[in-house]
mmCIF file of C-alpha atoms and ligand atoms in Angstrom:
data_model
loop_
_atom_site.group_PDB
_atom_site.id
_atom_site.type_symbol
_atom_site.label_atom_id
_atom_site.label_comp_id
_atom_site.label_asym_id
_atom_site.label_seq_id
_atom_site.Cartn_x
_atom_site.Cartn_y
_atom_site.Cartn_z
ATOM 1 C CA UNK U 1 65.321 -65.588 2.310
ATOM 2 C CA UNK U 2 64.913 -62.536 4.344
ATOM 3 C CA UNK U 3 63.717 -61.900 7.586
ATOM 4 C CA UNK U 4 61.607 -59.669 6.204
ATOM 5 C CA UNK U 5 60.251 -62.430 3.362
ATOM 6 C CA UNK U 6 59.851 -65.189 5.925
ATOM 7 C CA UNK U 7 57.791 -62.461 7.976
ATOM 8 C CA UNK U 8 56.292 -62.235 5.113
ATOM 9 C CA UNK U 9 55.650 -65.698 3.832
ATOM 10 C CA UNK U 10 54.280 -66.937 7.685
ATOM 11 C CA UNK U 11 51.931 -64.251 7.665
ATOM 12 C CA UNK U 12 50.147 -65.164 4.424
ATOM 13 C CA UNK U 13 50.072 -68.865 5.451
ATOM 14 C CA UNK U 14 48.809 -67.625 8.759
ATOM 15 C CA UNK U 15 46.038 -65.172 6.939
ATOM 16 C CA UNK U 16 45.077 -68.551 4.965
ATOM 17 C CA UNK U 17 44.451 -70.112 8.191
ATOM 18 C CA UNK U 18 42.371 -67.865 9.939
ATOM 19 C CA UNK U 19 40.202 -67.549 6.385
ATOM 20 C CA UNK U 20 39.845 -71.453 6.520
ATOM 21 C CA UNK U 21 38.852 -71.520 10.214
ATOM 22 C CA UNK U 22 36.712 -68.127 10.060
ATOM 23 C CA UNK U 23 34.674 -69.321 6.898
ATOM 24 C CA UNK U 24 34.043 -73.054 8.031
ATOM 25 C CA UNK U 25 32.535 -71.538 11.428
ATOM 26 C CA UNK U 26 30.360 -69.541 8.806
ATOM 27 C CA UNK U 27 29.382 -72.310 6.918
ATOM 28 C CA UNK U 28 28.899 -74.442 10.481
ATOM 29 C CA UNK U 29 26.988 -71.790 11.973
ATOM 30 C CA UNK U 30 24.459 -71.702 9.418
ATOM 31 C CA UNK U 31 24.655 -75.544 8.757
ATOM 32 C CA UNK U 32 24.195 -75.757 12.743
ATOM 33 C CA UNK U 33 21.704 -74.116 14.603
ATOM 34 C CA UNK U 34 20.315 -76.901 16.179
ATOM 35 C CA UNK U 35 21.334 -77.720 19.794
ATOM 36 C CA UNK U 36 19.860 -79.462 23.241
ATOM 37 C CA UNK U 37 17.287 -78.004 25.465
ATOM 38 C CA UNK U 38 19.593 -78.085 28.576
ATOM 39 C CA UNK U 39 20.988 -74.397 28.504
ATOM 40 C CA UNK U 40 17.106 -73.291 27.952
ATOM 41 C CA UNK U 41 15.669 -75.452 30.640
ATOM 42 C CA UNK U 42 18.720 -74.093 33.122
ATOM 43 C CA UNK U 43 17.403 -70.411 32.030
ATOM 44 C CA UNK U 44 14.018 -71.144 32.012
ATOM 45 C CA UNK U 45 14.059 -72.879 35.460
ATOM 46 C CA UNK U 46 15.646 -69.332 36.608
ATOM 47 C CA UNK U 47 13.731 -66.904 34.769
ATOM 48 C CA UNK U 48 10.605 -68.723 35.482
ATOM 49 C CA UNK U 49 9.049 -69.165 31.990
ATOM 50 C CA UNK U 50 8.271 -72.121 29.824
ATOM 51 C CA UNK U 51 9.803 -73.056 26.378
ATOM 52 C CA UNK U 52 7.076 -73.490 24.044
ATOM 53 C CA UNK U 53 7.230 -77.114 22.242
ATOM 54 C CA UNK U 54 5.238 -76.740 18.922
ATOM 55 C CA UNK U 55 4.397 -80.073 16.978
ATOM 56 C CA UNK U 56 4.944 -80.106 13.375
ATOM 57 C CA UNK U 57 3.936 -82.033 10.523
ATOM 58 C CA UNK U 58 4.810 -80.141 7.105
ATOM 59 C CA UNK U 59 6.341 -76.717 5.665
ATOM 60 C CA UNK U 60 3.332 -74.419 6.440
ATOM 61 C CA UNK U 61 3.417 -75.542 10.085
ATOM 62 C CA UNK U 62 7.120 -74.892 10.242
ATOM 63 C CA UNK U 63 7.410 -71.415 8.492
ATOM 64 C CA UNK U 64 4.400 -70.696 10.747
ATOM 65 C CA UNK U 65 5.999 -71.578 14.079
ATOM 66 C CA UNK U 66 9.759 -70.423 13.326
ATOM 67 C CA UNK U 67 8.034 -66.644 11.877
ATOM 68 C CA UNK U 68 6.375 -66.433 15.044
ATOM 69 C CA UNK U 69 9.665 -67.338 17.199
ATOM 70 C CA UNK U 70 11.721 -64.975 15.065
ATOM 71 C CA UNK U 71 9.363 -61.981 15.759
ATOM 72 C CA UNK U 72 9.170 -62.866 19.022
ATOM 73 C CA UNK U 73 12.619 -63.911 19.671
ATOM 74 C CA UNK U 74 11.884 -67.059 21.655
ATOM 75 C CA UNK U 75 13.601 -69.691 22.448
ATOM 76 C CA UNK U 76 12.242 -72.784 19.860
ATOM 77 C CA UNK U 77 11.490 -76.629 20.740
ATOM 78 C CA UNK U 78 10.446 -78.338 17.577
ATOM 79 C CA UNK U 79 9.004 -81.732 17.989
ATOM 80 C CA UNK U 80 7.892 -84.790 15.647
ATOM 81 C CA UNK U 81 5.484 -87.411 16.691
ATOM 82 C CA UNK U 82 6.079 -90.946 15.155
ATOM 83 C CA UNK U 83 3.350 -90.448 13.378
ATOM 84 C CA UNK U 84 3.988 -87.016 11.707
ATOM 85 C CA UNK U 85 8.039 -88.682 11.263
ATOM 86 C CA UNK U 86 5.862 -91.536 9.141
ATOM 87 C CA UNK U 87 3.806 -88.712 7.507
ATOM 88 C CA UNK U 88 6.596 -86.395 6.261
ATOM 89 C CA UNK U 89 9.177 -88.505 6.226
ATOM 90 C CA UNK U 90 12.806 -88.060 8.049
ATOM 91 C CA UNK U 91 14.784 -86.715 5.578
ATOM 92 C CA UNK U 92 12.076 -84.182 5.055
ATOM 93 C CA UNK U 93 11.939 -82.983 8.418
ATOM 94 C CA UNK U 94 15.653 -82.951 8.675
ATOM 95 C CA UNK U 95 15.831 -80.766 5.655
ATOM 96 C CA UNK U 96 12.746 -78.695 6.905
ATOM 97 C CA UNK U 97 14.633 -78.055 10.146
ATOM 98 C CA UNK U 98 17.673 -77.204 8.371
ATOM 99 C CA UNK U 99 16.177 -74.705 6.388
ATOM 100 C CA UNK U 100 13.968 -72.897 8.777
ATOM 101 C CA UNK U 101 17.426 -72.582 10.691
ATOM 102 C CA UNK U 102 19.285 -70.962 7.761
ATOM 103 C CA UNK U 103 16.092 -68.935 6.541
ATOM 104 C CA UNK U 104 15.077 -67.387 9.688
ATOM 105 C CA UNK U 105 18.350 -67.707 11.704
ATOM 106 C CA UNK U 106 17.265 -69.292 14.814
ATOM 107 C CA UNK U 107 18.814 -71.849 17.458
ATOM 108 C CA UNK U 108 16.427 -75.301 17.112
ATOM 109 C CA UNK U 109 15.902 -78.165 19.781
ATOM 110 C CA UNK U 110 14.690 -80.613 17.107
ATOM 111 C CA UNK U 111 12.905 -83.182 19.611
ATOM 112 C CA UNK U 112 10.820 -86.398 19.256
ATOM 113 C CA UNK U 113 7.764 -86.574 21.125
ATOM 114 C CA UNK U 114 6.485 -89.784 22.779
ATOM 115 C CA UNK U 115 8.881 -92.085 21.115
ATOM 116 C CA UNK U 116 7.087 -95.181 22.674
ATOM 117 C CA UNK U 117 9.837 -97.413 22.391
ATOM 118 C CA UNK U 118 14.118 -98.070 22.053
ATOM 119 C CA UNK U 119 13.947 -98.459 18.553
ATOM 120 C CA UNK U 120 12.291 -95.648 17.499
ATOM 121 C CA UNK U 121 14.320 -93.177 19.960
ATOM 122 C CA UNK U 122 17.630 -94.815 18.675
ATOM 123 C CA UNK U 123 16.358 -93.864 14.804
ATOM 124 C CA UNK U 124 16.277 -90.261 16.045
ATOM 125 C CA UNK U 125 19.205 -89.982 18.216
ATOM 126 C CA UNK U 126 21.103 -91.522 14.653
ATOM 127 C CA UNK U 127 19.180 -89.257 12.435
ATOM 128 C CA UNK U 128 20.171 -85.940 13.812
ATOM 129 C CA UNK U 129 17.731 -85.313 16.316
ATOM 130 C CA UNK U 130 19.132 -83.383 19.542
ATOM 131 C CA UNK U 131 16.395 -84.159 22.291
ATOM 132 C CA UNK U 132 14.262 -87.772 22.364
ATOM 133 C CA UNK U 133 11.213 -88.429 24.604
ATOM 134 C CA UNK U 134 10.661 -91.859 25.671
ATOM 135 C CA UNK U 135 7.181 -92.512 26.686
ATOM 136 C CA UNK U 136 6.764 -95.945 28.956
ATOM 137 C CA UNK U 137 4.569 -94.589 31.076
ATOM 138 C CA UNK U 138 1.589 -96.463 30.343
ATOM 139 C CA UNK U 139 4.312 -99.659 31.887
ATOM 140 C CA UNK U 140 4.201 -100.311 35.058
ATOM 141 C CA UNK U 141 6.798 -98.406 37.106
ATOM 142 C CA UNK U 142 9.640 -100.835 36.900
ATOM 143 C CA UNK U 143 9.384 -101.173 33.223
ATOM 144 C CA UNK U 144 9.182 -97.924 32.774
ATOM 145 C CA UNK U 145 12.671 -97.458 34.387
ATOM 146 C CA UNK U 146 13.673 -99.820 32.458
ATOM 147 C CA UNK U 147 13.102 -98.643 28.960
ATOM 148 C CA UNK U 148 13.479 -95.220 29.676
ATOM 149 C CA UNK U 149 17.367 -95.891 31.412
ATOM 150 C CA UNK U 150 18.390 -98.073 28.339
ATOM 151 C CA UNK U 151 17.435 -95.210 26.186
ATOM 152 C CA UNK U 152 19.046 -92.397 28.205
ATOM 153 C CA UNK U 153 22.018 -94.675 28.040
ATOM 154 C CA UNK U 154 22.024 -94.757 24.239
ATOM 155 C CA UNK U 155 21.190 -90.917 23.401
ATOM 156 C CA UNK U 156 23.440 -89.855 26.464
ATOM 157 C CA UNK U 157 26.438 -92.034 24.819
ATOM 158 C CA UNK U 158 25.744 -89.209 21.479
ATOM 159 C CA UNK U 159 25.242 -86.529 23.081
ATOM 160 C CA UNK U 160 21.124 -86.321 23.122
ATOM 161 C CA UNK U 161 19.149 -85.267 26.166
ATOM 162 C CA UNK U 162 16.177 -87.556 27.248
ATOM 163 C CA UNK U 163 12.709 -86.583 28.474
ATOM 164 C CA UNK U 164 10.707 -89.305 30.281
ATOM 165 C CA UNK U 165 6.988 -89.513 31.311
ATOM 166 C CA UNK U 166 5.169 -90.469 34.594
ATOM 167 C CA UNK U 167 1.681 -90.708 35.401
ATOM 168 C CA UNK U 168 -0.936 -90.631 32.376
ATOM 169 C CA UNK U 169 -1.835 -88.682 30.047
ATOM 170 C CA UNK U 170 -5.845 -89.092 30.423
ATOM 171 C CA UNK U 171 -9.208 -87.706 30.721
ATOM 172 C CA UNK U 172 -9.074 -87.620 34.631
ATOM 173 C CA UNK U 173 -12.663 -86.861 34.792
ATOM 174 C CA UNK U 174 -12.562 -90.325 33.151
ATOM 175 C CA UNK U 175 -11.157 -91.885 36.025
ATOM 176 C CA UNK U 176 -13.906 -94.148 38.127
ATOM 177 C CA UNK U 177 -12.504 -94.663 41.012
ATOM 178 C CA UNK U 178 -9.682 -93.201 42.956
ATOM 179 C CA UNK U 179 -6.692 -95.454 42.228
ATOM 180 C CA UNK U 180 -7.886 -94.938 38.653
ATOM 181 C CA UNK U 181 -7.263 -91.333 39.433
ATOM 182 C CA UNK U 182 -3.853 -92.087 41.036
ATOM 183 C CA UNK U 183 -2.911 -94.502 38.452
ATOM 184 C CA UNK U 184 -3.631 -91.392 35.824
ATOM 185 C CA UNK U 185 -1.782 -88.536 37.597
ATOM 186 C CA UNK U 186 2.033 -88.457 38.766
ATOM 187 C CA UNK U 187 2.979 -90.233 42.385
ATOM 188 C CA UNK U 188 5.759 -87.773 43.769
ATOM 189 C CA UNK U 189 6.791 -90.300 45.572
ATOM 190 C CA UNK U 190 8.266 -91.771 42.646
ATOM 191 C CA UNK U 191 9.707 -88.811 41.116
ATOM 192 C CA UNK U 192 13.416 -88.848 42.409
ATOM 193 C CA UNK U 193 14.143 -92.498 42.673
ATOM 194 C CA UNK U 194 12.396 -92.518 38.838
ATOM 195 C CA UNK U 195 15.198 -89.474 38.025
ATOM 196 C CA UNK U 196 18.317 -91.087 39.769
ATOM 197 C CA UNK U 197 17.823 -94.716 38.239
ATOM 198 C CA UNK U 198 17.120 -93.592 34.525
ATOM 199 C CA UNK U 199 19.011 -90.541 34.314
ATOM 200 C CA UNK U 200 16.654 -88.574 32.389
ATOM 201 C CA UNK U 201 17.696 -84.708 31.914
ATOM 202 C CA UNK U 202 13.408 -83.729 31.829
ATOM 203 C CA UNK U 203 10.313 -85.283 33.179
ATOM 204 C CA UNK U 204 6.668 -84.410 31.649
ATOM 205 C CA UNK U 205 4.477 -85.052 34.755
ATOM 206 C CA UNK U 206 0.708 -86.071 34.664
ATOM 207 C CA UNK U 207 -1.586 -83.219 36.567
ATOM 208 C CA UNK U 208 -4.588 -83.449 34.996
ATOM 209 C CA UNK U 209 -4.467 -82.618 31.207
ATOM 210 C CA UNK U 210 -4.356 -84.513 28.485
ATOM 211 C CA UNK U 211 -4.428 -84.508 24.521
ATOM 212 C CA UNK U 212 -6.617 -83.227 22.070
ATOM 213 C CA UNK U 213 -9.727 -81.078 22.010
ATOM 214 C CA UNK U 214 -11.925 -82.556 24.670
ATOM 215 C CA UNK U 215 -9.662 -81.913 28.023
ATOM 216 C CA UNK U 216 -12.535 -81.488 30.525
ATOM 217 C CA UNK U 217 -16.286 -82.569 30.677
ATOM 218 C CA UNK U 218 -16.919 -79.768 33.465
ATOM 219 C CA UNK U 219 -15.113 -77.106 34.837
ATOM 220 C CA UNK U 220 -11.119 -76.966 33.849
ATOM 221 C CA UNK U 221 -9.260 -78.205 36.922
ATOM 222 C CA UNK U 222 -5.024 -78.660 37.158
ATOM 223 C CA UNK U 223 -3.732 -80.783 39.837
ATOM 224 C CA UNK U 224 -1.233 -77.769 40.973
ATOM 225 C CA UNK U 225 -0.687 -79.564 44.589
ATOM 226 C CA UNK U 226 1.072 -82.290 42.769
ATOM 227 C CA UNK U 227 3.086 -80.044 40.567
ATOM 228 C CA UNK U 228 4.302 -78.275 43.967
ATOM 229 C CA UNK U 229 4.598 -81.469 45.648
ATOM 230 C CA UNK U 230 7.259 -82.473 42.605
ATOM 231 C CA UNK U 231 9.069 -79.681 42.541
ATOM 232 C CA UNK U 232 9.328 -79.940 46.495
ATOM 233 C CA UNK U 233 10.855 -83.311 45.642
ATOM 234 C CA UNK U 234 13.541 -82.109 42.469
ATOM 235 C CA UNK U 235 13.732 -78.396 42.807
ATOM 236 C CA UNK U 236 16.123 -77.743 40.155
ATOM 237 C CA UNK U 237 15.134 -80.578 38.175
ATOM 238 C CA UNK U 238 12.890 -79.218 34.463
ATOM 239 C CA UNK U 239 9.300 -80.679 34.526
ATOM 240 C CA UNK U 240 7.121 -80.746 31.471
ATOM 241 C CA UNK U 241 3.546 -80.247 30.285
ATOM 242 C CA UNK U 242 1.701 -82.173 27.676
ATOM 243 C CA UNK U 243 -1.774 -81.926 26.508
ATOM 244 C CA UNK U 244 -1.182 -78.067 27.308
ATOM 245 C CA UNK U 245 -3.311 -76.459 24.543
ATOM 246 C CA UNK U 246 -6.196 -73.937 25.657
ATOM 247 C CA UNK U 247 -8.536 -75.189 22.454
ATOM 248 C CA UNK U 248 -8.601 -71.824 21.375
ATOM 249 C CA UNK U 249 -12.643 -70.958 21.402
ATOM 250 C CA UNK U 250 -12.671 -68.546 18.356
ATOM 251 C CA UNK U 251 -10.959 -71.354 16.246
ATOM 252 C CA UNK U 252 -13.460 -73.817 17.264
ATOM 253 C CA UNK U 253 -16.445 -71.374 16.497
ATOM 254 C CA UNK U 254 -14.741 -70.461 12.926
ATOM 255 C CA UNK U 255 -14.818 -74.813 12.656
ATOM 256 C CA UNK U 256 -18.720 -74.658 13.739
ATOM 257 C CA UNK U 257 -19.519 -72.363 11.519
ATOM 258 C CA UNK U 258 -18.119 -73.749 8.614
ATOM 259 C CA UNK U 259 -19.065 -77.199 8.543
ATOM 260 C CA UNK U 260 -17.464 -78.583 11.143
ATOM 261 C CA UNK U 261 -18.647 -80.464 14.214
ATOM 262 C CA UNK U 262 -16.732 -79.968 17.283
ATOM 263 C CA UNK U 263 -19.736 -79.516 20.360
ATOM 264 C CA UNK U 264 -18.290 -79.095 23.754
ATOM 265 C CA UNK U 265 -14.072 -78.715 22.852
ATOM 266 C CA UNK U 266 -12.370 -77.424 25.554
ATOM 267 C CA UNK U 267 -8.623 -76.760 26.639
ATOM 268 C CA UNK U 268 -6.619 -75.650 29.454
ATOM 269 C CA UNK U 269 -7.224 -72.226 30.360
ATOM 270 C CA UNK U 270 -4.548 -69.734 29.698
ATOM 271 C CA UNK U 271 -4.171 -68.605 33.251
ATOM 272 C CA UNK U 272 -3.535 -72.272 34.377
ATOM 273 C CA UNK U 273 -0.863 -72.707 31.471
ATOM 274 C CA UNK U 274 0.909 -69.016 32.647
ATOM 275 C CA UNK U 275 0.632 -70.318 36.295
ATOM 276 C CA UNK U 276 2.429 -73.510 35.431
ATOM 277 C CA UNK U 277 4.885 -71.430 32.906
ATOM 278 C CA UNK U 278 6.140 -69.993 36.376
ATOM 279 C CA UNK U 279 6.282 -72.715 38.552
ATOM 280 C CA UNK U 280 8.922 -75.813 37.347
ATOM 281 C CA UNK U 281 7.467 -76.427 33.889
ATOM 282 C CA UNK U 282 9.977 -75.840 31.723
ATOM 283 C CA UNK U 283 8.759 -77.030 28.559
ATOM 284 C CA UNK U 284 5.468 -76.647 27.568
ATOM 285 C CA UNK U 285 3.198 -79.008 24.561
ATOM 286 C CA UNK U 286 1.134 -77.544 21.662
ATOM 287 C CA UNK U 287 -0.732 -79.298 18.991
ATOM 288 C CA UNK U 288 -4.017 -79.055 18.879
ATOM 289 C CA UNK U 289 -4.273 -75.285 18.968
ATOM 290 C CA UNK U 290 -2.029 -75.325 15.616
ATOM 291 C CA UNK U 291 -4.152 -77.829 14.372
ATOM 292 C CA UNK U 292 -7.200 -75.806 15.019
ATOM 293 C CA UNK U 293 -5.665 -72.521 13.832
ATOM 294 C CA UNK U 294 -5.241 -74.552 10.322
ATOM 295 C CA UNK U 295 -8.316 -76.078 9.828
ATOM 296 C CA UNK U 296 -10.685 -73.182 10.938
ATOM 297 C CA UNK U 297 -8.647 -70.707 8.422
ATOM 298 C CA UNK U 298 -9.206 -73.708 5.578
ATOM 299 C CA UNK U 299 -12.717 -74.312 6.397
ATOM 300 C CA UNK U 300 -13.092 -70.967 5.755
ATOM 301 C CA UNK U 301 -11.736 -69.921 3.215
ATOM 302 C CA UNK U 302 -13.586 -73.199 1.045
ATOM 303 C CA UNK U 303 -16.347 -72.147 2.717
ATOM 304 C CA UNK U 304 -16.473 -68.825 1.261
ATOM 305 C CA UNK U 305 -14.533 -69.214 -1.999
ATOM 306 C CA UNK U 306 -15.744 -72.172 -3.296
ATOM 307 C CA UNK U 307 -14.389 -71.888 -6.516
ATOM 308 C CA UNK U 308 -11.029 -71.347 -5.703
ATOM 309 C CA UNK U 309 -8.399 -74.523 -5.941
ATOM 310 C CA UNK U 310 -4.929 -73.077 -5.581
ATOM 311 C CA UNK U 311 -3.690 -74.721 -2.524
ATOM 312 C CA UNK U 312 -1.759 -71.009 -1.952
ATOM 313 C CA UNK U 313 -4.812 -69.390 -1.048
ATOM 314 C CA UNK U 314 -6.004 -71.627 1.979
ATOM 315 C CA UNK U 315 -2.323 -73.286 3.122
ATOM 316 C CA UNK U 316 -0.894 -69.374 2.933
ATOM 317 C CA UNK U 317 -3.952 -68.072 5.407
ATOM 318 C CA UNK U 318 -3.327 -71.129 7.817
ATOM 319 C CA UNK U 319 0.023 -70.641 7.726
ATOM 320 C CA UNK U 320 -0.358 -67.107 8.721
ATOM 321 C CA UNK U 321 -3.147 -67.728 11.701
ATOM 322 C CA UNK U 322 -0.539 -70.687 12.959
ATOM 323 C CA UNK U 323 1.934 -67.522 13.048
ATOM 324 C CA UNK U 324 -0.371 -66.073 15.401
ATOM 325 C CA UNK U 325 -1.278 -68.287 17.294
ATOM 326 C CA UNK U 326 2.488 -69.160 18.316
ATOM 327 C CA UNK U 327 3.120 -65.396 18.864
ATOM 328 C CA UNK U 328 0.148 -65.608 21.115
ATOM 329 C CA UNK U 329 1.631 -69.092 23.151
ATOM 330 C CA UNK U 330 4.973 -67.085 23.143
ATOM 331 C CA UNK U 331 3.543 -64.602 25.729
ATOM 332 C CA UNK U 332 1.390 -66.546 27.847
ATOM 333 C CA UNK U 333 4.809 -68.932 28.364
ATOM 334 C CA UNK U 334 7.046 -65.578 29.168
ATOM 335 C CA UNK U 335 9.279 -67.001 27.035
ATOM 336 C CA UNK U 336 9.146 -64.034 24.175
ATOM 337 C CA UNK U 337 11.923 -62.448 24.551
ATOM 338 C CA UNK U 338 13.997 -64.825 25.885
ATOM 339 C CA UNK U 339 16.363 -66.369 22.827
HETATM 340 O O1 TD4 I 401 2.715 -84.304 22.884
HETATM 341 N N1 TD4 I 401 1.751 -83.534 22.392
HETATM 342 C C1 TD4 I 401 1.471 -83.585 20.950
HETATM 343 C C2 TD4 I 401 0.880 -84.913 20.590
HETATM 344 C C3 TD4 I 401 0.961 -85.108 19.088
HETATM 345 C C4 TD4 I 401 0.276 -86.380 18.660
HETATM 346 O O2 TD4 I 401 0.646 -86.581 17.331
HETATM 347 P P1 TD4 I 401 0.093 -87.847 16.524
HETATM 348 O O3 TD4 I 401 -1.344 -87.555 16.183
HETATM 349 O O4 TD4 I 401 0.966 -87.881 15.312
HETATM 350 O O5 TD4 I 401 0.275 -89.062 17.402
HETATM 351 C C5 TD4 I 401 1.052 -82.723 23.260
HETATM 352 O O6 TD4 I 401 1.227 -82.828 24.474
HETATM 353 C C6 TD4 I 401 0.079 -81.704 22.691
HETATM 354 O O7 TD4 I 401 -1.018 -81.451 23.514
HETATM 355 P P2 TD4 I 401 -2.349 -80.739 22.924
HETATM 356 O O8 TD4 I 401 -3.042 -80.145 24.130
HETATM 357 O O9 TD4 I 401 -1.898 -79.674 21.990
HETATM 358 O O10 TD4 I 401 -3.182 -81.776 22.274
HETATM 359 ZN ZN1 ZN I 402 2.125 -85.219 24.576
HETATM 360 CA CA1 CA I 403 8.923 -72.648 34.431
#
């Protein structure tokens, strides 16, 4: 053969080659998408913003939340409680996540929140899941430790980042007397030897909310001294807040007025959440507000078209106020912009 042929002949092998490599990094990229929350938190942490962790349970929920993100272009943490694993199902969610990725092109942290013991982080870490919270924090300190280094151990061995809890999450207004309050919100005193003997890469820190729609009896109040006092103690370390939706008041009045009965809800007020957004909280919770958002624009619309039964024309609306919502969170986190 020629020089000229061989030339030839290693080029076209070599043009095969490059094909191969150049479509299977296609087909990875958009088979991929999801990845950990450590390059966020490190930009987060610098930037001074919060990722927004959004809680979802089925398809509307999702296509709201990932729209929102798109238009927004945020950086996305997508989390499953056990419960909303049980509800959907895994393989659902996994193919949920998989195709918000490809549909709306985005980068996913697909995370479990308050996996309450081994067993149930392990299922996640195996089932694709690229960020696990362990949640022992209603143990007592040692145990916590414990169970929260044994599972660090496991999702660190695959490549999965770990967040851990201290303190409670708990009505502190509830609290009776004051170690009842200190047994509710974080010790910063425990904070670093809690970090260095479990190894956890984030830490969601009690400060005074907690879940649901009923935060606070009286006025709104965030324990920002402990927050400080934390991030004295770990100051490049990512903190995060749970129980961190506002209970959005025109949602609750669109409930009221349609039948349902929620006297007295009340959130964290967005100023608080912004304030916190800036300081060490890198990652910030939100349920209930979706969850609102949803059930307001379905009470609605049955309210005022009663004689309407296509699922479309109440599950599209809510889809579309959870949208809005997000894009809302999105700002009040700084973290619009940000992907
Ligand atoms: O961690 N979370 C979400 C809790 C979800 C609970 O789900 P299950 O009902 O399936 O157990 C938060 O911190 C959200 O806080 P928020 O203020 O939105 O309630
Ligand atoms: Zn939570
Ligand atoms: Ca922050």
């Amino acid at each position: 053969m020629s020089k000229i042929n061989h030339f030839l002949l290693e080029y076209k092998y070599l043009s095969i080659i490059i094909a191969i490599i150049t479509n299977g990094q296609i087909k990875r990229e958009a088979k991929m998408g999801l990845i950990s929350s450590k390059g966020l938190f490190k930009k987060a942490l610098k930037e001074k913003y919060a990722v927004g962790a959004f809680n979802v349970n089925n398809m509307e929920i999702i296509q709201g939340i990932t729209e929102a993100v798109k238009e927004e272009k945020a950086p996305l943490i997508l989390q499953f409680s056990a419960g909303a694993r049980k509800y959907a199902k895994h393989i659902y969610l996994m193919h949920l996540v998989q195709a918000a990725i490809e549909d709306i092109g985005i980068d996913v942290v697909l995370h479990l929140d308050h996996g309450e013991d081994f067993e149930i982080c392990k299922a996640c870490v195996d089932g694709g899941f690229t960020s696990v919270m362990v949640d022992a924090s209603k143990k007592p300190f040692q145990e916590n430790v414990r169970i929260t280094k044994q599972v660090a151990d496991y999702a660190h061995s695959k490549g999965v980042v770990v967040e851990a809890e201290l303190g409670r999450l708990k009505g502190i207004e509830d609290a009776v007397s004051v170690s009842e309050k200190e047994a509710i919100l974080v010790n910063p005193d425990e904070v670093e030897e809690f970090i260095k003997r479990t190894n956890c890469d984030s830490l969601a820190i009690a400060i005074g909310t907690s879940h649901g729609a009923y935060k606070f009896k009286g006025e709104p109040k965030l324990y920002f001294d402990r927050l400080e006092e934390v991030q004295k103690r770990v100051p490049d370390y990512p903190l995060v807040l749970h129980g961190a939706s506002s209970v959005l008041q025109d949602y609750v009045k669109i409930c009221n007025e349609h039948g349902g009965k929620l006297p007295g809800a009340k959130g964290v007020p967005e100023e608080m959440i912004s304030k916190a957004a800036k300081m060490n909280i890198c990652k910030v919770n939100i349920d209930t507000d979706l969850r609102l958002a949803m059930t307001a624009t379905i009470r609605k619309e049955f309210d005022e078209n009663p004689s309407n039964f296509d699922p479309r024309k109440y599950l599209g609306p809510a889809r579309e106020a959870i949208k809005q919502v997000v894009k809302h969170k999105l700002h009040i986190l700084g973290c619009a912009g940000k992907a």
